[in-house]
Short mmCIF file of C-alpha atoms in Angstrom, two decimals:
data_model
loop_
_atom_site.label_atom_id
_atom_site.label_comp_id
_atom_site.label_asym_id
_atom_site.label_seq_id
_atom_site.Cartn_x
_atom_site.Cartn_y
_atom_site.Cartn_z
CA UNK A 1 -7.58 24.07 10.03
CA UNK A 2 -7.94 20.97 12.20
CA UNK A 3 -4.90 19.21 13.55
CA UNK A 4 -3.98 16.14 11.51
CA UNK A 5 -1.67 13.23 12.21
CA UNK A 6 1.41 13.29 9.96
CA UNK A 7 3.16 10.24 11.44
CA UNK A 8 2.53 7.85 14.30
CA UNK A 9 4.79 5.02 15.45
CA UNK A 10 6.97 3.53 18.14
CA UNK A 11 10.63 2.67 18.49
CA UNK A 12 12.03 -0.42 16.84
CA UNK A 13 12.61 -3.47 19.00
CA UNK A 14 16.20 -3.45 17.70
CA UNK A 15 16.78 -0.93 20.49
CA UNK A 16 16.38 -3.83 22.96
CA UNK A 17 18.62 -6.23 21.04
CA UNK A 18 21.32 -6.27 23.73
CA UNK A 19 18.81 -6.96 26.50
CA UNK A 20 17.19 -9.75 24.48
CA UNK A 21 20.62 -11.29 23.84
CA UNK A 22 21.36 -11.19 27.59
CA UNK A 23 18.01 -12.84 28.28
CA UNK A 24 18.88 -15.68 25.88
CA UNK A 25 22.29 -16.09 27.55
CA UNK A 26 20.56 -16.17 30.94
CA UNK A 27 18.17 -18.87 29.75
CA UNK A 28 21.05 -20.93 28.38
CA UNK A 29 22.86 -20.67 31.71
CA UNK A 30 19.76 -21.81 33.60
CA UNK A 31 19.34 -24.80 31.24
CA UNK A 32 23.01 -25.72 31.72
CA UNK A 33 22.55 -25.56 35.50
CA UNK A 34 19.50 -27.82 35.15
CA UNK A 35 21.43 -30.35 33.06
CA UNK A 36 24.35 -30.36 35.53
CA UNK A 37 21.98 -30.73 38.49
CA UNK A 38 19.99 -33.54 36.89
CA UNK A 39 23.19 -35.55 36.32
CA UNK A 40 24.51 -34.96 39.84
CA UNK A 41 25.50 -37.91 42.00
CA UNK A 42 23.40 -36.79 44.96
CA UNK A 43 19.71 -37.83 44.83
CA UNK A 44 18.73 -34.64 46.71
CA UNK A 45 20.30 -32.46 44.00
CA UNK A 46 18.62 -34.53 41.26
CA UNK A 47 15.26 -34.15 42.99
CA UNK A 48 15.77 -30.37 43.21
CA UNK A 49 16.89 -29.95 39.58
CA UNK A 50 13.41 -29.44 38.01
CA UNK A 51 12.91 -26.42 40.27
CA UNK A 52 15.93 -24.73 38.72
CA UNK A 53 13.90 -24.35 35.53
CA UNK A 54 11.72 -21.84 37.39
CA UNK A 55 14.70 -19.50 37.10
CA UNK A 56 13.92 -19.30 33.37
CA UNK A 57 11.09 -16.96 34.30
CA UNK A 58 13.48 -14.22 35.43
CA UNK A 59 15.20 -13.39 32.10
CA UNK A 60 11.98 -14.05 30.18
CA UNK A 61 10.00 -11.64 32.36
CA UNK A 62 12.69 -8.98 32.18
CA UNK A 63 12.76 -9.20 28.38
CA UNK A 64 8.95 -9.10 28.20
CA UNK A 65 8.78 -5.98 30.39
CA UNK A 66 11.35 -4.22 28.17
CA UNK A 67 9.33 -5.24 25.11
CA UNK A 68 6.14 -3.78 26.61
CA UNK A 69 7.86 -0.57 27.72
CA UNK A 70 9.15 0.06 24.22
CA UNK A 71 5.96 -1.01 22.47
CA UNK A 72 3.75 1.23 24.59
CA UNK A 73 5.90 4.34 24.02
CA UNK A 74 4.18 5.92 21.03
CA UNK A 75 5.37 8.99 19.12
CA UNK A 76 2.80 11.03 17.22
CA UNK A 77 3.70 13.90 14.90
CA UNK A 78 0.76 16.12 14.05
CA UNK A 79 0.55 19.30 12.02
CA UNK A 80 0.99 21.33 15.22
CA UNK A 81 2.87 19.30 17.82
CA UNK A 82 4.69 16.15 18.82
CA UNK A 83 3.03 13.91 21.39
CA UNK A 84 4.95 11.22 23.26
CA UNK A 85 2.76 8.73 25.16
CA UNK A 86 4.25 6.08 27.40
CA UNK A 87 3.19 3.68 30.10
CA UNK A 88 2.06 0.09 30.44
CA UNK A 89 -0.74 0.46 32.98
CA UNK A 90 -0.93 4.23 33.39
CA UNK A 91 -0.41 6.55 30.42
CA UNK A 92 1.64 9.75 30.50
CA UNK A 93 1.60 12.03 27.45
CA UNK A 94 4.17 14.76 26.85
CA UNK A 95 3.40 17.39 24.24
CA UNK A 96 5.81 19.68 22.42
CA UNK A 97 4.57 22.49 20.19
CA UNK A 98 6.44 22.38 16.88
CA UNK A 99 7.17 26.10 16.82
CA UNK A 100 9.44 25.51 19.84
CA UNK A 101 11.79 23.23 17.88
CA UNK A 102 15.08 25.06 17.29
CA UNK A 103 17.23 22.36 15.74
CA UNK A 104 17.03 18.78 14.52
CA UNK A 105 19.76 16.20 14.65
CA UNK A 106 19.66 12.63 13.36
CA UNK A 107 22.05 10.05 14.76
CA UNK A 108 22.73 6.59 13.41
CA UNK A 109 25.18 4.50 15.43
CA UNK A 110 26.82 1.72 13.44
CA UNK A 111 24.43 -1.05 14.50
CA UNK A 112 21.43 1.19 13.83
CA UNK A 113 22.73 1.84 10.30
CA UNK A 114 22.93 -1.90 9.69
CA UNK A 115 19.26 -2.39 10.53
CA UNK A 116 17.99 0.90 9.03
CA UNK A 117 16.93 2.85 12.12
CA UNK A 118 17.95 6.21 13.55
CA UNK A 119 17.56 8.51 16.54
CA UNK A 120 16.11 11.99 16.01
CA UNK A 121 17.07 14.59 18.61
CA UNK A 122 15.10 17.82 18.84
CA UNK A 123 16.67 20.83 20.53
CA UNK A 124 13.85 23.04 21.74
CA UNK A 125 13.17 26.30 23.53
CA UNK A 126 10.75 24.53 25.87
CA UNK A 127 11.87 24.93 29.49
CA UNK A 128 10.42 21.59 30.62
CA UNK A 129 12.05 19.56 27.84
CA UNK A 130 15.00 21.30 26.14
CA UNK A 131 15.96 18.04 24.39
CA UNK A 132 13.55 15.47 23.00
CA UNK A 133 15.00 12.20 21.78
CA UNK A 134 12.95 10.01 19.46
CA UNK A 135 14.78 6.71 19.52
CA UNK A 136 15.11 3.88 17.03
CA UNK A 137 12.66 4.94 14.34
CA UNK A 138 12.98 3.61 10.77
CA UNK A 139 15.28 5.88 8.78
CA UNK A 140 13.34 5.28 5.57
CA UNK A 141 10.31 7.27 6.72
CA UNK A 142 12.24 10.54 6.87
CA UNK A 143 10.87 11.61 10.24
CA UNK A 144 13.35 14.48 10.60
CA UNK A 145 12.23 15.91 7.25
CA UNK A 146 8.58 15.59 8.20
CA UNK A 147 9.21 17.43 11.47
CA UNK A 148 11.19 20.14 9.65
CA UNK A 149 8.41 20.61 7.08
CA UNK A 150 5.76 20.99 9.78
CA UNK A 151 8.03 23.23 11.86
CA UNK A 152 8.35 25.66 8.94
CA UNK A 153 4.62 25.71 8.15
CA UNK A 154 3.32 26.32 11.70
CA UNK A 155 4.77 29.80 12.36
CA UNK A 156 3.68 30.99 8.93
CA UNK A 157 0.09 29.74 9.29
CA UNK A 158 -0.41 30.83 12.90
CA UNK A 159 1.65 34.02 12.83
CA UNK A 160 3.80 32.77 15.72
CA UNK A 161 7.30 34.12 16.29
CA UNK A 162 9.67 33.13 19.01
CA UNK A 163 12.24 35.57 20.31
CA UNK A 164 15.39 34.48 22.15
CA UNK A 165 16.23 36.83 25.02
CA UNK A 166 19.59 36.51 26.74
#
């Protein structure tokens, strides 16, 4: 049976809410500095005041980079594995076979509950990634249940068993 995509998506931009709020505060501060400088008594300060608006680029660029970082991190759940791709210019893809998932945990901090998103943490037997955190996905899609359903089917269909040795 060919591998099929069960779910594909990225984290919600609500994850960056705090950074976006700080960017807005930074822009407001720059505008206030511009207004104060343009009303200054000194003609040299008034002449320099339009250049203070260039400082608006800093918080805007920082917010845009965070937006791109989150938007380009894509989670893909297939019938056999979970793929996590990230990167703006260069792509890196991590793959986790579903039969390695030992436990699932969903977490919804208070603010995430208000906007309907959740974090899904996978505890795995994979040595390179013992914990996989899928952040800020919509809680209505039931991602944890989809992972659990696929995790149960895989060992049965492929005849795979994992043994814990201590």
